[in-house]
Coordinates of C-alpha atoms and ligand atoms in Angstrom, one line a residue:
X28 CA 19.1 2.7 9.7
X29 CA 20.6 1.2 6.6
X30 CA 21.7 4.5 5.3
X31 CA 23.3 5.5 8.6
X32 CA 25.2 2.3 8.9
X33 CA 26.3 2.7 5.3
X34 CA 27.6 6.2 6.1
X35 CA 29.7 4.8 8.9
X36 CA 31.2 2.1 6.7
X37 CA 32.2 4.8 4.2
X38 CA 33.7 6.9 7.0
X39 CA 35.8 4.2 8.5
X40 CA 37.1 3.4 5.0
X41 CA 38.7 6.8 4.7
X42 CA 42.1 5.2 4.2
X43 CA 40.8 2.9 1.4
X44 CA 41.6 5.2 -1.5
X45 CA 45.3 5.3 -0.7
X46 CA 45.3 1.6 -0.2
X47 CA 43.7 1.2 -3.5
X48 CA 46.0 3.5 -5.3
X49 CA 48.8 1.3 -4.3
X50 CA 47.1 -2.0 -4.9
X51 CA 45.7 -0.6 -8.1
X52 CA 48.8 0.5 -9.7
X53 CA 49.3 -0.9 -13.1
X54 CA 50.4 -4.5 -12.4
X55 CA 53.5 -4.2 -14.4
X56 CA 55.3 -6.2 -11.8
X57 CA 52.5 -8.7 -11.8
X58 CA 51.9 -8.4 -8.1
X59 CA 49.1 -6.0 -7.3
X60 CA 48.2 -5.7 -3.7
X61 CA 51.6 -6.6 -2.3
X62 CA 52.1 -3.2 -0.7
X63 CA 48.6 -3.1 0.7
X64 CA 48.2 -3.2 4.4
X65 CA 45.7 -6.1 4.8
X66 CA 44.9 -5.7 8.5
X67 CA 41.2 -5.4 7.6
X68 CA 41.2 -8.2 5.1
X69 CA 38.6 -8.0 2.4
X70 CA 37.0 -4.9 3.9
X71 CA 39.8 -2.6 2.9
X72 CA 38.8 -2.6 -0.7
X73 CA 35.1 -3.1 -0.6
X74 CA 34.6 0.1 -2.5
X75 CA 34.9 -2.0 -5.7
X76 CA 32.0 -4.3 -4.9
X77 CA 30.1 -1.2 -3.7
X78 CA 30.7 0.5 -7.1
X79 CA 29.7 -2.8 -8.8
X80 CA 26.5 -2.8 -6.8
X81 CA 25.7 0.8 -7.8
X82 CA 26.5 0.1 -11.5
X83 CA 24.2 -3.0 -11.4
X84 CA 21.3 -1.1 -9.9
X85 CA 21.8 1.9 -12.1
X86 CA 21.6 -0.4 -15.1
X87 CA 18.5 -2.2 -13.9
X88 CA 16.8 1.1 -12.8
X89 CA 17.6 2.7 -16.2
X90 CA 16.3 -0.2 -18.2
X91 CA 13.2 -0.4 -16.0
X92 CA 12.4 3.2 -16.8
X93 CA 13.0 2.6 -20.5
X94 CA 10.7 -0.4 -20.5
X95 CA 8.1 1.6 -18.6
X96 CA 8.1 4.4 -21.2
X97 CA 7.6 1.8 -24.0
X98 CA 5.2 -0.6 -22.4
X99 CA 3.6 0.8 -19.2
X100 CA 4.0 4.5 -18.8
X101 CA 2.2 4.8 -15.5
X102 CA 4.3 2.0 -13.9
X103 CA 7.8 3.5 -14.0
X104 CA 9.5 1.9 -10.9
X105 CA 10.5 5.4 -9.6
X106 CA 7.0 6.8 -10.0
X107 CA 5.2 3.9 -8.4
X108 CA 7.6 3.7 -5.4
X109 CA 7.3 7.4 -5.0
X110 CA 3.6 7.2 -5.3
X111 CA 3.4 4.5 -2.7
X112 CA 5.6 6.5 -0.4
X113 CA 3.3 9.5 -0.8
X114 CA 0.3 7.4 0.0
X115 CA 2.0 5.7 3.0
X116 CA 3.6 8.9 4.4
X117 CA 2.3 9.9 7.8
X118 CA 0.0 13.0 7.8
X119 CA 2.6 15.5 9.0
X120 CA 5.0 14.5 6.2
X121 CA 2.9 16.3 3.6
X122 CA 3.2 19.6 5.4
X123 CA 6.8 19.1 6.2
X124 CA 7.6 18.3 2.6
X125 CA 5.6 21.3 1.3
X126 CA 7.1 23.6 4.0
X127 CA 10.7 22.5 3.0
X128 CA 10.4 22.2 -0.8
X129 CA 7.1 24.0 -1.7
X130 CA 5.8 22.8 -5.0
X131 CA 9.2 21.2 -5.6
X132 CA 8.3 18.5 -3.1
X133 CA 7.9 15.9 -5.9
X134 CA 11.4 16.5 -7.3
X135 CA 12.8 16.3 -3.7
X136 CA 11.0 13.0 -3.2
X137 CA 12.5 11.5 -6.4
X138 CA 15.9 12.8 -5.4
X139 CA 15.6 11.1 -2.0
X140 CA 14.5 7.8 -3.6
X141 CA 17.5 8.0 -5.9
X142 CA 19.9 8.6 -3.0
X143 CA 18.5 5.9 -0.9
X144 CA 18.6 3.5 -3.9
X145 CA 22.3 4.3 -4.5
X146 CA 23.2 3.8 -0.9
X147 CA 21.3 0.5 -0.7
X148 CA 23.0 -0.5 -4.0
X149 CA 26.4 0.1 -2.7
X150 CA 25.6 -1.8 0.5
X151 CA 24.2 -4.7 -1.6
X152 CA 27.4 -4.8 -3.6
X153 CA 29.5 -5.0 -0.5
X154 CA 27.3 -7.7 1.0
X155 CA 27.4 -9.6 -2.3
X156 CA 31.2 -9.6 -2.0
X157 CA 31.2 -10.8 1.6
X158 CA 28.2 -13.1 1.6
X159 CA 26.9 -13.9 -1.8
X160 CA 24.1 -14.0 -2.8
X161 CA 22.9 -11.4 -0.3
X162 CA 23.5 -8.5 -2.7
X163 CA 21.6 -10.3 -5.5
X164 CA 18.7 -10.9 -3.1
X165 CA 18.7 -7.2 -2.2
X166 CA 18.6 -6.2 -5.9
X167 CA 15.7 -8.6 -6.5
X168 CA 14.0 -7.3 -3.4
X169 CA 14.2 -3.7 -4.7
X170 CA 12.5 -4.9 -7.9
X171 CA 9.9 -6.6 -5.8
X172 CA 9.1 -3.4 -3.9
X173 CA 8.5 -1.7 -7.2
X174 CA 6.4 -4.6 -8.4
X175 CA 4.1 -4.5 -5.3
X176 CA 3.8 -0.7 -5.6
X177 CA 3.0 -1.0 -9.3
X178 CA 0.3 -3.6 -9.2
X179 CA -1.4 -1.9 -6.2
X180 CA -1.8 1.5 -7.9
X181 CA -5.4 2.5 -8.6
X182 CA -4.6 3.0 -12.3
X183 CA -2.5 -0.2 -12.7
X184 CA -2.9 -2.0 -16.0
X185 CA -2.2 -5.6 -17.0
X186 CA 1.5 -5.1 -17.6
X187 CA 2.2 -2.8 -14.6
X188 CA 4.5 -5.5 -13.2
X189 CA 6.9 -5.5 -16.2
X190 CA 9.1 -2.4 -15.6
X191 CA 9.9 -3.4 -12.0
X192 CA 10.5 -7.0 -12.9
X193 CA 13.0 -5.8 -15.6
X194 CA 14.6 -3.4 -13.1
X195 CA 14.9 -6.0 -10.4
X196 CA 15.9 -8.8 -12.7
X197 CA 18.6 -6.9 -14.6
X198 CA 20.0 -5.4 -11.3
X199 CA 20.2 -8.9 -9.7
X200 CA 21.9 -10.5 -12.8
X201 CA 24.3 -7.6 -13.2
X202 CA 25.1 -7.7 -9.5
X203 CA 25.9 -11.3 -9.8
X204 CA 28.3 -10.7 -12.7
X205 CA 29.9 -7.4 -11.8
X206 CA 30.7 -7.9 -8.1
X207 CA 33.0 -10.8 -8.7
X208 CA 35.0 -8.7 -11.1
X209 CA 35.6 -6.2 -8.4
X210 CA 36.5 -8.9 -5.8
X211 CA 38.7 -11.0 -8.0
X212 CA 41.0 -8.1 -8.8
X213 CA 42.2 -8.3 -5.2
X214 CA 43.9 -11.0 -3.4
X215 CA 41.4 -12.9 -1.4
X216 CA 42.0 -12.6 2.3
X217 CA 42.9 -16.3 2.4
X218 CA 45.4 -15.8 -0.3
X219 CA 47.1 -12.9 1.4
X220 CA 50.0 -14.8 2.6
X221 CA 50.6 -16.1 -0.8
X222 CA 50.3 -12.7 -2.4
X223 CA 52.5 -11.1 0.2
X224 CA 55.1 -13.8 -0.4
X225 CA 55.4 -12.7 -4.0
X226 CA 53.2 -15.2 -5.8
X227 CA 51.1 -13.9 -8.8
X228 CA 47.8 -12.3 -7.9
X229 CA 44.6 -14.4 -8.4
X230 CA 43.2 -14.3 -11.9
X231 CA 40.6 -11.6 -12.4
X232 CA 40.3 -8.2 -14.0
X233 CA 42.7 -5.4 -13.1
X234 CA 41.6 -2.0 -11.8
X235 CA 41.3 -0.5 -15.3
X236 CA 39.2 -3.4 -16.7
X237 CA 37.0 -3.3 -13.7
X238 CA 36.4 0.4 -14.0
X239 CA 35.6 0.0 -17.7
X240 CA 33.0 -2.7 -16.9
X241 CA 31.5 -0.7 -14.0
X242 CA 31.6 2.6 -15.9
X243 CA 30.2 1.1 -19.0
X244 CA 27.3 -0.6 -17.1
X245 CA 26.5 2.7 -15.3
X246 CA 26.6 4.6 -18.6
X247 CA 24.2 2.2 -20.3
X248 CA 21.8 2.6 -17.3
X249 CA 22.1 6.4 -17.4
X250 CA 21.5 6.5 -21.1
X251 CA 18.5 4.2 -20.8
X252 CA 17.0 6.5 -18.1
X253 CA 17.8 9.6 -20.2
X254 CA 16.2 7.9 -23.2
X255 CA 13.1 7.2 -21.2
X256 CA 13.0 10.8 -20.0
X257 CA 13.3 12.1 -23.6
X258 CA 10.8 9.8 -25.2
X259 CA 8.2 10.4 -22.5
X260 CA 8.6 14.1 -23.1
X261 CA 8.4 13.7 -26.8
X262 CA 5.6 11.2 -27.1
X263 CA 3.2 13.1 -24.9
X264 CA 0.1 12.1 -27.0
X265 CA -2.4 13.5 -24.6
X266 CA -0.7 16.8 -24.5
X267 CA -0.9 17.0 -28.3
X268 CA -4.6 16.2 -28.1
X269 CA -5.1 18.9 -25.6
X270 CA -3.3 21.5 -27.7
X271 CA -5.5 20.7 -30.7
X272 CA -8.7 20.9 -28.6
X273 CA -11.2 23.7 -29.0
X274 CA -13.6 24.1 -26.1
X275 CA -17.2 25.3 -26.8
X276 CA -18.0 28.9 -25.9
X277 CA -19.9 29.2 -22.6
X278 CA -23.7 29.3 -22.7
X279 CA -23.4 31.7 -19.8
X280 CA -20.2 33.8 -19.9
X281 CA -18.8 35.5 -16.8
X282 CA -18.8 39.3 -17.0
X283 CA -15.5 40.9 -17.8
X284 CA -13.1 41.4 -14.9
X285 CA -13.7 45.0 -13.7
X286 CA -10.7 47.2 -14.4
X287 CA -10.9 48.4 -10.8
X288 CA -10.2 44.8 -9.6
X289 CA -6.6 45.3 -10.4
X290 CA -4.8 47.9 -8.4
X291 CA -1.6 47.8 -10.5
X292 CA 0.8 47.7 -7.6
X293 CA 4.1 46.2 -8.7
X294 CA 4.8 42.9 -6.8
X295 CA 1.1 42.4 -5.9
X296 CA -0.4 39.1 -7.1
X297 CA -2.5 39.6 -10.3
X298 CA -6.2 39.1 -9.6
X299 CA -6.3 36.3 -12.2
X300 CA -3.4 33.9 -11.8
X301 CA -1.9 32.8 -15.1
X302 CA -2.1 29.1 -15.6
X303 CA 1.7 28.7 -15.6
X304 CA 2.0 30.5 -12.2
X305 CA -0.9 28.6 -10.6
X306 CA 0.2 26.5 -7.6
X307 CA 0.1 22.7 -8.1
X308 CA -0.6 20.3 -5.3
X309 CA -1.5 16.6 -5.7
X310 CA -0.3 13.2 -4.8
X311 CA 0.5 12.3 -8.5
X312 CA 4.2 11.9 -9.1
X313 CA 3.6 11.4 -12.7
X314 CA 0.8 13.6 -14.2
X315 CA -2.0 11.3 -15.2
X316 CA -2.5 11.2 -19.0
X317 CA -6.2 11.0 -19.7
X318 CA -7.3 10.9 -23.3
X319 CA -10.7 12.7 -23.5
X320 CA -11.9 10.0 -25.9
X321 CA -11.5 7.4 -23.1
X322 CA -12.7 9.6 -20.3
X323 CA -16.0 8.7 -18.6
X324 CA -17.6 10.3 -15.5
X325 CA -19.6 7.8 -13.5
X326 CA -22.2 9.2 -11.2
X327 CA -23.6 6.6 -8.9
X328 CA -24.3 5.6 -5.3
X329 CA -27.3 6.9 -3.5
X330 CA -29.0 8.1 -6.7
X331 CA -32.2 7.2 -8.6
X332 CA -30.5 7.4 -12.0
X333 CA -27.0 6.2 -12.4
X334 CA -25.1 8.1 -15.1
X335 CA -22.1 7.6 -17.2
X336 CA -21.0 10.7 -19.1
X337 CA -18.6 10.9 -22.1
X338 CA -16.5 13.9 -23.1
X339 CA -18.7 14.7 -26.0
X340 CA -21.8 14.5 -23.9
X341 CA -20.2 16.8 -21.3
X342 CA -19.2 19.4 -24.0
X343 CA -22.7 19.3 -25.4
X344 CA -24.2 20.5 -22.1
X345 CA -24.6 24.3 -21.7
X346 CA -21.4 25.3 -20.0
X347 CA -21.0 28.2 -17.7
X348 CA -18.0 30.4 -16.7
X349 CA -17.2 31.4 -13.2
X350 CA -14.3 33.0 -11.4
X351 CA -13.2 31.2 -8.2
X352 CA -10.1 31.2 -6.0
X353 CA -8.8 27.8 -5.1
X354 CA -6.7 27.4 -2.0
X355 CA -4.8 24.5 -0.4
X356 CA -5.4 23.6 3.2
X357 CA -1.6 23.3 3.5
X358 CA -1.2 27.0 2.8
X359 CA 0.6 28.7 5.6
X360 CA -0.4 32.2 6.7
X361 CA 1.2 34.5 4.1
X362 CA 1.8 31.5 1.8
X363 CA 1.4 31.1 -2.0
X364 CA -0.7 27.9 -2.3
X365 CA -3.7 29.8 -3.6
X366 CA -4.7 31.0 -7.0
X367 CA -7.6 32.5 -8.9
X368 CA -8.9 31.5 -12.3
X369 CA -11.8 31.8 -14.7
X370 CA -13.2 28.3 -14.9
X371 CA -15.4 26.9 -17.7
X372 CA -17.5 23.9 -16.9
X373 CA -20.9 22.3 -16.2
X374 CA -22.6 23.0 -12.8
X375 CA -22.4 19.9 -10.7
X376 CA -25.8 20.7 -9.3
X377 CA -27.3 20.2 -12.8
X378 CA -25.4 16.9 -13.1
X379 CA -26.7 15.8 -9.7
X380 CA -30.2 16.9 -10.5
X381 CA -30.1 14.4 -13.5
X382 CA -28.8 11.7 -11.1
X383 CA -31.3 12.5 -8.4
X384 CA -29.7 11.8 -5.0
X385 CA -31.9 9.9 -2.7
X386 CA -32.9 11.0 0.8
X387 CA -30.2 10.4 3.4
X388 CA -27.2 11.2 1.1
X389 CA -25.0 14.0 2.5
X390 CA -21.7 13.7 0.7
X391 CA -20.2 13.1 -2.7
X392 CA -17.0 11.1 -2.8
X393 CA -15.2 12.2 -6.0
X394 CA -12.5 9.9 -7.3
X395 CA -9.6 10.6 -9.6
X396 CA -8.2 8.2 -12.2
X397 CA -5.2 7.8 -9.9
X398 CA -7.3 6.8 -6.9
X399 CA -7.3 10.1 -5.0
X400 CA -10.6 10.9 -3.4
X401 CA -12.3 13.9 -1.9
X402 CA -15.4 14.1 0.3
X403 CA -17.6 17.1 -0.5
X404 CA -20.7 18.0 1.4
X405 CA -23.7 17.3 -1.0
X406 CA -25.0 20.7 0.0
X407 CA -22.0 22.6 -1.4
X408 CA -22.6 20.8 -4.7
X409 CA -26.3 21.5 -4.9
X410 CA -26.8 25.0 -3.4
X411 CA -26.6 28.2 -5.5
X412 CA -22.8 28.4 -5.7
X413 CA -21.2 27.5 -9.0
X414 CA -19.6 24.2 -8.1
X415 CA -18.2 23.1 -11.5
X416 CA -17.2 20.0 -13.3
X417 CA -14.6 22.2 -15.0
X418 CA -12.9 21.6 -18.4
X419 CA -11.5 25.1 -19.0
X420 CA -9.1 27.3 -17.0
X421 CA -8.4 30.9 -18.1
X422 CA -9.6 30.4 -21.7
X423 CA -7.8 27.1 -22.3
X424 CA -8.5 23.4 -21.7
X425 CA -7.3 22.5 -18.2
X426 CA -3.5 22.1 -18.2
X427 CA -2.5 18.5 -17.7
X428 CA -1.2 19.1 -14.2
X429 CA -4.4 20.9 -13.3
X430 CA -6.7 17.9 -14.1
X431 CA -7.1 17.6 -17.9
X432 CA -9.6 16.7 -19.2
X433 CA -12.0 17.4 -16.2
X434 CA -11.8 18.4 -12.6
X435 CA -14.0 19.7 -9.8
X436 CA -13.9 23.3 -8.5
X437 CA -16.1 24.2 -5.6
X438 CA -16.0 27.8 -4.4
X439 CA -15.4 28.1 -0.6
X440 CA -13.8 24.7 0.1
X441 CA -10.1 23.7 0.3
X442 CA -8.9 21.7 -2.6
X443 CA -8.4 18.5 -0.7
X444 CA -12.2 18.2 0.0
X445 CA -13.4 19.4 -3.3
X446 CA -11.1 20.0 -6.3
X447 CA -10.5 16.5 -7.6
X448 CA -8.4 16.6 -10.7
X449 CA -8.6 13.9 -13.5
X450 CA -12.0 13.1 -12.0
X451 CA -13.7 10.0 -13.2
X452 CA -16.3 9.2 -10.6
X453 CA -18.8 10.9 -8.3
X454 CA -20.3 8.6 -5.7
X455 CA -23.2 10.0 -3.8
X456 CA -22.9 8.7 -0.3
X457 CA -22.8 9.6 3.4
X458 CA -20.0 11.0 5.6
X459 CA -20.7 8.2 8.1
X460 CA -20.2 5.6 5.4
X461 CA -17.0 6.6 3.6
X462 CA -13.8 8.6 4.1
X463 CA -11.7 10.4 1.5
X464 CA -7.9 10.3 0.9
X465 CA -6.8 12.9 3.4
X466 CA -9.5 12.2 5.9
X467 CA -8.0 8.8 6.5
X468 CA -4.6 10.5 7.0
X469 CA -5.7 12.8 9.9
X470 CA -7.2 15.7 8.1
X471 CA -10.6 17.0 8.7
X472 CA -13.4 15.4 6.6
X473 CA -14.8 18.8 5.9
X474 CA -12.7 21.8 4.8
X475 CA -14.4 25.2 4.4
X476 CA -11.7 27.8 3.5
X477 CA -10.9 30.1 6.4
X478 CA -10.9 33.9 6.3
X479 CA -7.4 35.1 5.5
X480 CA -5.3 37.9 4.2
X481 CA -1.6 38.4 3.3
X482 CA 0.9 41.1 2.5
X483 CA 2.6 40.9 -0.9
X484 CA 4.2 44.3 -1.0
X485 CA 6.7 45.1 0.5
X486 CA 8.4 41.7 0.8
X487 CA 9.4 40.6 4.3
X488 CA 13.0 41.6 5.2
X489 CA 13.1 44.1 2.4
X490 CA 14.6 47.5 2.8
X491 CA 12.2 50.3 2.1
X492 CA 13.0 53.9 1.2
X493 CA 11.6 56.4 3.6
X494 CA 8.6 58.5 2.5
X495 CA 5.5 57.5 0.5
X496 CA 5.3 53.8 0.3
X497 CA 2.5 51.4 -0.7
X498 CA 1.6 48.3 1.3
X499 CA -0.5 45.9 -0.6
X500 CA -1.8 42.4 -0.5
X501 CA -4.7 39.9 -1.0
X502 CA -7.6 38.9 1.1
X503 CA -10.1 36.1 0.7
X504 CA -13.0 34.3 2.3
X505 CA -14.5 32.4 -0.6
X506 CA -18.2 32.2 -0.9
X507 CA -18.6 34.8 1.9
X508 CA -16.7 37.7 0.6
X509 CA -14.4 40.4 2.1
X510 CA -15.9 43.5 3.7
X511 CA -12.7 45.3 4.8
X512 CA -8.9 44.9 5.3
X513 CA -7.0 46.7 8.0
X514 CA -3.4 47.3 8.5
X515 CA -1.5 47.7 11.8
X516 CA 2.0 49.3 12.0
X517 CA 4.2 48.6 15.0
X518 CA 1.3 47.5 17.4
X519 CA -0.6 50.7 16.7
X520 CA -4.3 51.1 15.9
X521 CA -5.8 49.1 13.0
X522 CA -6.3 51.4 10.0
X523 CA -8.5 50.7 7.0
X524 CA -6.9 49.7 3.7
X525 CA -8.4 50.5 0.3
X526 CA -10.1 47.5 -1.3
X527 CA -10.0 46.9 -5.0
X528 CA -13.3 45.8 -6.6
X529 CA -13.9 42.2 -5.8
X530 CA -14.8 40.0 -8.8
X531 CA -17.2 38.1 -6.6
X532 CA -17.6 36.7 -3.1
X533 CA -15.9 33.5 -4.5
X534 CA -12.6 35.3 -5.4
X535 CA -9.9 36.9 -3.5
X536 CA -9.6 40.7 -3.6
X537 CA -6.6 43.0 -3.7
X538 CA -6.0 45.7 -1.1
X539 CA -3.5 48.6 -0.6
X540 CA -2.5 51.0 2.1
X541 CA -0.5 54.3 1.7
X542 CA 2.2 54.6 4.3
X543 CA 4.5 57.5 5.0
X544 CA 7.4 55.3 6.1
X545 CA 9.7 56.7 8.8
X546 CA 13.3 55.4 9.1
X547 CA 13.8 52.5 11.4
X548 CA 12.6 48.9 11.8
X549 CA 8.9 48.3 11.5
X550 CA 6.3 45.5 11.8
X551 CA 3.4 45.4 9.4
X552 CA 0.4 43.3 10.0
X553 CA -2.9 42.9 8.2
X554 CA -6.3 41.4 9.0
X555 CA -9.4 40.9 7.0
X556 CA -13.1 41.3 7.9
X557 CA -15.5 39.1 6.1
X558 CA -18.8 40.2 4.5
X559 CA -20.3 38.2 7.4
X560 CA -18.7 40.5 10.0
X561 CA -16.1 38.0 11.1
X562 CA -12.7 39.5 12.0
X563 CA -9.7 37.4 11.0
X564 CA -8.4 35.7 14.1
X565 CA -5.0 36.4 15.6
X566 CA -5.0 32.9 17.1
X567 CA -2.4 30.8 15.2
X568 CA -3.2 27.3 14.0
X569 CA -1.0 25.2 11.8
X570 CA -2.5 23.8 8.5
X571 CA -3.4 20.4 9.9
X572 CA -6.2 19.3 10.3
X573 CA -8.3 22.0 8.7
X574 CA -6.3 25.1 7.7
X575 CA -3.9 27.6 9.1
X576 CA -5.1 30.7 11.1
X577 CA -3.3 33.7 12.4
X578 CA -2.2 37.1 11.0
X579 CA 0.4 37.7 8.4
X580 CA 3.1 40.0 9.7
X581 CA 6.4 41.1 8.4
X582 CA 9.4 43.2 9.4
X583 CA 10.9 45.8 7.2
X584 CA 13.7 48.3 7.6
X585 CA 13.1 51.8 6.4
X586 CA 16.2 53.8 5.4
Ligands
MTE14 N1 -6.5 13.8 -8.4 C1 -6.2 14.6 -7.4 N2 -6.9 15.8 -7.3 C2 -6.5 16.7 -6.4 C3 -5.5 16.4 -5.5 C4 -4.8 15.2 -5.6 O1 -3.8 14.9 -4.9 N3 -5.1 14.4 -6.6 N4 -5.1 17.4 -4.6 C5 -6.1 18.4 -4.2 C6 -5.6 19.5 -3.4 S1 -5.0 19.1 -1.9 C7 -5.6 20.7 -3.9 S2 -5.1 22.0 -2.9 C8 -6.0 21.0 -5.3 C9 -4.9 21.8 -6.0 O2 -5.3 22.0 -7.4 P1 -4.2 22.6 -8.4 O3 -3.0 21.7 -8.3 O4 -4.9 22.7 -9.7 O5 -3.9 24.0 -7.8 O6 -6.2 19.8 -6.0 C10 -6.9 18.9 -5.4 N5 -7.3 17.8 -6.3
MO15 MO1 -4.5 21.0 -0.9

């Protein structure tokens, strides 16, 4: 509501700039404002207080970010407010954000916060001019919002409050000092008669001085924020530790990827997804920085032997390698929130065997350093599948954004119920006793990955040359496997596609289909058949609450 009202204010002030040009002319005649129509009194030139408000808040926010980088990196006011918004957002918001912005949803959220902040800052400046100290109170309140968000984070440390207090305090003080500069440059409404009758304008700074003050303040704020950005990129200590790290060789290596797993069709997803191309989904606005030297994994709850594992202890265990395709429950039919990697890690079933779950336990609630939790059925962690406490991804330590130093990977389950990154705790418990992060936000407490397939080649909407054409894509039903993929052209019969060699039942598989394309518009559809005989359903379901269904179809024009 605030933003809408603010927009209207700006709109009705459309004549303000011209007013200002006249009132703001160099006061060589010593009487600025004489020519200004003053029908609307002080409102006519409230853009100056608005600008002062923006300058004050930019200064405060910039210094707050700088203090955060120096003193409390996980408590940057922007990050904690963004993090709180993510946690508070209604369940549908996740999907909408991903649908609109894909994996740029975090950048979009930060941009949105910045826009709202600037609008509120402008409004605060205006209110400060009209009814001091309302603007100062708003600036302080913005800091207080950051403060509350900061100290309620799961990973809050003892000085988490500092950056937001600096941001709010500096904004409030600067608001108190700058807004009067903007106001006093104009004749006060009560002085209008005097000004109009030719008396000297009230004492105060002229337009140029005001712009210098406001501009200078804004610039300092921007420089502070930029400095914060640069030094956080430069002083990435954990990233340096990761780069220097050598992981042990697996005690049990995965067999080489069969050459026939890769069909070599241009435009088709590679069967192993390079780390840099691997989708990223999480609630962490700032990637958690976990030093392996400080990392511990606590295994507790309904167990006979509570454990606490250090990094060195974990690496000393016999590690195994396994290929598994991770998928996000938010992935739409035909979407890209899925990737396949070769993971290195310690089987969680071995870890749980050491902890010895007691009778009655049916779930493991895994927790990340940043408070995210996932509920994984105990059975999926103790059966014969290679559910891993993973430390390596495609031959390197986990990238920071994929969970360094350790995460879970459980073949066959969507990430939100299994793939906890930056994992620090496994609590053996019961589904009827505890609920995980997304389960409390309307998503299903269990999330087996659904049978799916997609078309990668050709791209939808693409023009295809008539004649021999290849249609190709990916199919998956982790932990069950794919038996067949079929292709349908223009509502005709389903025809078998050629399957590449599957790495395993836990990974996706490539498929291709040769098509003698005839000129005209065509619809291409695909469907997979699982190793269990299940045919991919045509019934469409949206991602919430437990994964999308339906068949990928696309339209192409053959010329
Ligand atoms: N700590 C943490 N781990 C998390 C999440 C999260 O928000 N926080 N999201 C999960 C979800 S929803 C998915 S789909 C996978 C994605 O893993 P990736 O980013 O490595 O692809 O991580 C899972 N692990
Ligand atoms: Mo996800």
